[in-house]
């Protein structure tokens, strides 16, 4: 998938996020938004999987799993939140999803408690895989994670 394909997919997914927000409004739990988004993506013929698991290894040994809220078309990770303000920990969580999964694009979506939502797009250069030795707070400070 090239950069234009990623941009096109992101645009289509954002349209689904807007529709969910406009239809449901604010105040529901994260799981409600997750199910609604999965339904909306399906209506738009966009393949999506809930609670996608990514194996975490340590020195070649499996040590656990990481679960992303939604995985779209097997390339785009979506992490949903229902918080007033996105914190650095939320960004680090998304970067860990990218690191564990080998994917390069994640949308961090917060359906806030009032009538709007916030989206942060985290993208790694195509072909880039974060090594385990990279300190995530350093990445955040250097703005590899950029808001959309």
Backbone as a ProteinNet text record, in pm:
[ID]
protein_1_A
[PRIMARY]
XXXXXXXXXXXXXXXXXXXXXXXXXXXXXXXXXXXXXXXXXXXXXXXXXXXXXXXXXXXXXXXXXXXXXXXXXXXXXXXXXXXXXXXXXXXXXXXXXXXXXXXXXXXXXXXXXXXXXXXXXXXXXXXXXXXXXXXXXXXXXXXXXXXX
[TERTIARY]
85.4	0	89.8	64	146	82.2	149	103.1	-34.5	-61	-193	-302.4	-272.9	-370	-398.8	-293.8	-312.4	-397.7	-370.2	-447.7	-593.9	-618.6	-755.3	-829.1	-763.6	-825.7	-852.5	-756	-774.1	-894	-907.4	-1019.7	-1153.3	-1159.4	-1282.8	-1316.3	-1214.8	-1236.3	-1280.8	-1219.8	-1260.2	-1405.5	-1449.9	-1590.8	-1680.9	-1639.3	-1716.4	-1715.6	-1600.9	-1591.6	-1685.5	-1685.2	-1775.2	-1920.6	-1956	-2094	-2133.9	-2046.3	-2074.8	-2093.3	-2004.7	-2014.1	-2142.9	-2176.3	-2297.4	-2423.9	-2421.7	-2540.5	-2558.5	-2451.3	-2461.7	-2446.4	-2368.2	-2338.6	-2240.3	-2236.4	-2138.5	-2201.8	-2116	-2161.4	-2167.3	-2143.6	-2149	-2012.7	-2013.3	-1888.7	-1814.1	-1685.2	-1597.9	-1648.9	-1699.1	-1744.7	-1861	-1947.8	-2060.4	-2007.6	-1911.6	-1852.8	-1778.4	-1711.6	-1640.7	-1738.3	-1847.3	-1945.9	-2010.9	-2041.6	-2102.6	-2006.2	-1878.9	-1779.7	-1762.1	-1758.5	-1748.6	-1867.4	-1986.1	-2106.1	-2096.3	-2054.9	-2045.2	-1939	-1826.8	-1723	-1775.9	-1848.7	-1908.1	-2006.1	-2086.9	-2181.9	-2110.8	-1987.6	-1908.1	-1814.7	-1836.7	-1755.1	-1606.6	-1579.9	-1443	-1425.7	-1332.6	-1307.8	-1246.8	-1304.9	-1253.3	-1274.2	-1181.4	-1186.2	-1174	-1259.5	-1254.1	-1153.1	-1091	-999.2	-893.1	-829.4	-722	-604	-552.8	-443	-309.1	-208.9	-72.8	17.4	95.1	186	301.4	338.3	454	561	681	790.7	903.6	976.6	1093.8	1208.5	1309.2	1425.2	1382.3	1285.5	1240.5	1136.3	1095	996.6	866.9	757	624.8	605.3	566.6	544.6	405.4	326.2	191.5	130.1	13	-59.2	-101.7	-112.9	-163.8	-290.1	-396.7	-523.6	-560.1	-567.6	-612.8	-764.1	-829.1	-975.2	-1023.4	-964.6	-1009.1	-887.1	-887.6	-787.4	-862.2	-830.3	-900.7	-815.4	-876.4	-811.3	-673.1	-653.4	-528.7	-407.7	-431.7	-319.3	-332.4	-453.2	-476.7	-530.2	-456.7	-497.1	-577.3	-687.8	-767	-777.7	-742.4	-758.2	-863.3	-968.2	-1077.9	-1066.6	-1096.4	-1099.2	-1224.7	-1266	-1375	-1323.9	-1232.5	-1168.1	-1173.3	-1167.1	-1167.1	-1040.7	-927.2	-799	-712.6	-655.7	-563.6	-431.7	-382.9	-260	-143.6	-21.2	95.1	90.4	29.1	17.5	-67.1	-168.5	-251.9	-170.5	-88.7	-2.2	99	158.1	254.4	187.8	63.3	-10.1	-22.4	-55.2	-67.7	66.4	171.3	303.3	343	302.6	327.3	249.3	126.4	50.4	126.9	177.9	252.9	378	445.1	567.9	538.5	434.2	401.8	347.5	275.5	206.7	286.2	385.2	457.3	381.2	267.6	190.6	255.5	213.8	275.6	177	48.4	-50.2	-152.1	-176.8	-275.2	-354.1	-484.8	-569.6	-609.4	-583.3	-624.9	-745.7	-862	-987.6	-1046	-1074	-1138.8	-1276.2	-1379.3	-1514.7	-1528.8	-1521	-1518.6	-1656.8	-1662.8	-1790.4	-1881.6	-1829	-1915.9	-1922.7	-1989.9	-2031.3	-1920.7	-1812.3	-1710.7	-1618.8	-1521.8	-1423	-1289.6	-1185	-1050.4	-984.4	-908.8	-838.7	-691.1	-607.4	-463.2	-417.6	-347.1	-296.8	-149.5	-113.1	26	73.5	177	226.9	377.9	423.4	566.1	596.1	715.8	749.7	729.4	682.8	660.4	787.8	774	888.6	961.7	922.7	988.6	925.4	1008	961.4	1037.3	964.2	1028.9	1095.8	1225.2	1290.1	1248.6	1256.2	1216.1	1299.3	1420.1	1508.3	1471.6	1381.4	1343.4	1258.5	1293.6	1216.5	1101.1	977.6	860	845.2	869.3	856.5	948.1	1064.7	1154.5	1089	1024.5	955	846.7	772.2	663.1	718.9	825.6	884.9	934.2	982.4	1035	928.8	805.1	690.1	686.2	729.4	703.5	553.9	491.1	345.6	289.4	229.3	179.8	28.7	-33.6	-178.6	-224.2	-341.8	-400.2	-462.2
-117.5	0	123.7	217.3	338.3	451.4	564.7	677.2	726	729.9	773.1	677.7	547.8	448.8	467.7	493.4	518.7	643.6	748.9	872.3	849.7	774.7	745.9	664.6	562.6	480.9	564.1	646.4	732.3	823.9	882.1	971.7	898.2	776.9	698.3	661.4	624.8	589.8	712.3	827.1	949.3	983.9	958.5	979.1	893.1	769.4	680.2	729.7	779.1	833.1	952.8	1042.8	1158.3	1113.2	1013.5	964.4	907.4	830	774.7	887.4	984.8	1096.9	1176	1203.2	1280.2	1204.4	1073.1	992.5	965	925.8	890.6	1009.7	1107.6	1216.5	1170.6	1243.2	1216.7	1142.6	1087.2	1034.5	884.1	809	663.5	607	479.9	411.3	378	355.8	326.1	208.3	104	-16.5	15.1	107.4	147.1	211.8	301.5	366.2	264.3	169.2	65.9	-13.9	-58.1	-137.1	-54.6	70.7	157.8	182.7	205	228.4	104	-12.5	-136.5	-150.1	-117.8	-124.2	-25.1	96.9	200.4	164.8	113	71.2	-39.7	-134	-241	-188.7	-91.2	-30.6	37.2	79	145.4	47.3	-81	-187	-174.1	-137.1	-129.2	-242.9	-333.2	-445.9	-397.5	-443.2	-404.8	-518.2	-527.9	-632.2	-567.1	-609.3	-557.6	-635.9	-567.6	-628.6	-714.4	-654.8	-723.4	-745.1	-866.9	-897.6	-898.7	-849.4	-846.9	-913	-1009.4	-1079.5	-988	-995.1	-921.1	-1024	-1000.5	-1093.1	-1021.4	-1098.2	-1048.2	-1143.4	-1092.1	-1172	-1302.4	-1287.5	-1401.2	-1489.7	-1458	-1539.7	-1461.6	-1530	-1471.5	-1440.4	-1315.6	-1277.1	-1220	-1205.4	-1153.8	-1101.5	-1042	-985.8	-843.2	-767.1	-630.4	-629.5	-567.3	-566.1	-424	-401.8	-272.7	-277.5	-164.3	-161.1	-206.3	-151.2	-183	-189.9	-287.2	-297	-291.5	-192.4	-168.5	-215.6	-297.1	-347	-406.3	-453.9	-516.2	-421.8	-290.5	-196.9	-77.3	-39.5	81.9	44.2	81.3	55.5	175.6	147.8	255.1	227.5	326.2	319	422	376	463.2	498.2	622.3	670.5	754.8	770.1	860.4	949.5	1036.6	1122.9	1267.7	1358	1500.9	1541.6	1487.6	1528.6	1405.5	1397.6	1288.3	1312.8	1210.5	1220.2	1155.4	1188.4	1124	971	920.1	775	713.3	785.1	734.7	727	827.7	827.2	713.3	695.4	586.4	451	436.6	312.1	283.1	385.3	367.4	332.3	396.7	364.3	221.2	174.8	34.7	-59.5	-22.9	-103.8	-113.7	-0.9	-1.5	-87.2	-74.1	-151.1	-300.9	-338.4	-480.5	-542.9	-463.3	-518.1	-507.1	-418	-393.6	-302.7	-248.8	-154.8	-17.2	74	207.1	320.7	290.2	397.5	364.4	462.1	446.4	575.8	562.8	676.6	663.5	766.4	774	866.1	810.5	885.3	894.7	1016	1035.5	1097.1	1019.9	1073.6	1139.1	1270.3	1342.6	1349.3	1397.1	1398.8	1511.7	1607.1	1709.7	1689.3	1773.2	1746.4	1758.7	1688.6	1682.6	1564.9	1547.1	1442.8	1493.8	1422.5	1461.2	1341.1	1367.8	1261.3	1297.2	1200.3	1216.5	1105.5	1142.7	1045.4	1023.4	898.9	863.7	779.1	825.3	753.7	739.5	621.4	595.5	593.4	628.6	618.4	475.2	461.2	328.1	245.9	124.4	36.2	52.2	150	173.9	84.9	17.6	-60.6	-11.2	22.1	70.8	-44.2	-35.8	-140.4	-128.9	-238.6	-240.2	-144.9	-114.2	-28.6	119.4	157.4	297.8	337.9	449.1	500.1	582.4	539.8	605.2	751	788.5	930.6	1019	968.3	1043.8	1068.1	967.1	983.4	1089.1	1086.6	1182.1	1324	1343.2	1477	1526.9	1435.8	1476.6	1477.5	1464.3	1480.3	1382.5	1260	1157.6	1131	1146.9	1136.8	1276.4	1299.1	1432.2	1434.2	1538.8	1549.9	1572	1525.3	1544.3	1681.6
0	0	0	-91.5	-97.9	-16.9	-12.1	69.3	26.2	-104.5	-152.3	-106.3	-107.4	-60.2	88.4	166.5	309.3	330.9	254.3	267.4	232.3	126.4	84.3	190.1	242.4	346.2	470.9	510.5	627.4	608.3	490.7	461.7	473.2	420.5	427.9	572.5	649.2	789.4	868.6	841.7	911.4	881.7	759	725.9	812.8	837.1	923.8	1068.2	1115	1250.8	1265.8	1167.6	1171.7	1178.2	1099.7	1098.2	1233.8	1294.7	1427.2	1528.1	1525.3	1618.1	1597.5	1472.4	1443.1	1480.2	1466.4	1493.4	1642.3	1710.5	1852.2	1945.4	1903.9	1995.7	2102.2	2211.4	2317.1	2433.9	2519.2	2646.5	2661.2	2554.2	2564	2603.2	2639.3	2670.1	2541.5	2556.6	2442.7	2359.2	2425	2355.2	2260.6	2298.1	2212.5	2085	2098.4	1981.1	1894.3	1958.3	1882.6	1796	1855.5	1780.3	1670.3	1700.8	1599.4	1484.1	1515.9	1411.3	1324.6	1385.8	1308	1213.2	1261.5	1177.5	1062.3	1092.3	988.2	884.9	929.5	835.2	744.7	802.4	723	619.6	657.4	564	447.5	471.2	367.5	295.5	316.3	254.8	288.4	411.5	461.9	562.7	534.8	624.8	755.9	866.2	997.2	1096.1	1189.4	1291.3	1428	1521.5	1658.3	1740.7	1835.3	1930.5	1861.3	1762.2	1689.4	1783.8	1785.3	1877.7	1804.5	1873.8	1821.9	1925.3	1881.1	1971.7	2011.2	2136.4	2186.9	2221.1	2168.2	2195.1	2268.4	2342.3	2412.7	2382.2	2312.8	2273.5	2206.7	2116.2	2037.9	2103.5	2224.5	2295.2	2314.3	2291.3	2312	2460.1	2491.2	2630.9	2655.5	2551	2571.9	2444.3	2460.4	2346.9	2376.9	2272.1	2277.8	2193.1	2240.3	2168.4	2127.2	1997.7	1945.1	1930.1	1949.5	1939.6	1802.5	1696.6	1560.4	1468.9	1379.4	1273.4	1140.5	1058.1	931.9	814.8	729.1	606.8	635.4	756.3	800.9	797.5	785.6	779.4	873.6	909.8	988.6	1126	1229.8	1367.6	1416.7	1486.4	1547.4	1696.3	1776	1920.5	1960.5	2027	2066.9	2214.3	2245.3	2382.8	2401.5	2526.3	2562.2	2674.8	2640.4	2739.2	2691.8	2787.3	2756	2682	2726.3	2669.6	2644.7	2526.1	2496	2568.5	2633.6	2712.5	2637.4	2675.5	2613.4	2624.1	2730.3	2746.6	2635.7	2588.8	2479.5	2350.4	2327.5	2209.5	2218.5	2336.2	2355.3	2333.1	2376.9	2355.2	2205.9	2127.8	1983	1919.1	1962.2	1908.7	1944.3	2061.9	2097.4	2006.5	1969.7	1873.7	1742.4	1696.3	1570.5	1582.8	1694.8	1715.8	1724.2	1797.1	1814.1	1685.9	1607.5	1490.2	1361	1359	1234.3	1139.4	1182.9	1100.2	1109.8	1020.6	1019.5	1043.7	1059.1	1072.4	1180.2	1267.7	1374.8	1389	1405.8	1439.6	1585.5	1661.8	1801.4	1804.2	1836.2	1829.8	1969.6	2013.5	2142.6	2121.3	2156.9	2159.9	2296.4	2296.6	2422.2	2484.7	2608.6	2680.1	2634.2	2559.5	2502.9	2353	2283.2	2144.5	2040.5	2059.1	1954.4	1983.4	1898.5	1921.1	1871.3	1907	1866.1	1801.1	1696.6	1625.7	1618.2	1645.6	1628.2	1534.1	1429.3	1331.4	1359.3	1384.1	1409.6	1293.9	1227.4	1109.8	1118	1086.4	1071.6	923	881.2	738.7	690.3	565.9	510.1	521.2	567.8	583.8	715.7	795.4	923.8	1030.5	1105.5	1219	1340.6	1445.7	1566.8	1640.4	1663.5	1742.2	1888.5	1958.2	2098.6	2182.7	2137.8	2216.9	2209.6	2117.2	2104.6	2224	2285.4	2398.8	2345.1	2372.4	2315.9	2357.6	2482.8	2515.5	2431	2392.5	2305.7	2171.1	2116.8	1989.3	1998.9	2107.1	2123.4	2129.9	2205.6	2215.8	2081.3	1996.6	1866.9	1757.8	1796.2	1707.1	1590.4	1612.5	1511.7	1511.1	1626	1633.4	1611.4	1496.8	1464.7	1460.8	1515	1508.2	1364.8	1334.5	1201.9	1193.8
[MASK]
++++++++++++++++++++++++++++++++++++++++++++++++++++++++++++++++++++++++++++++++++++++++++++++++++++++++++++++++++++++++++++++++++++++++++++++++++++

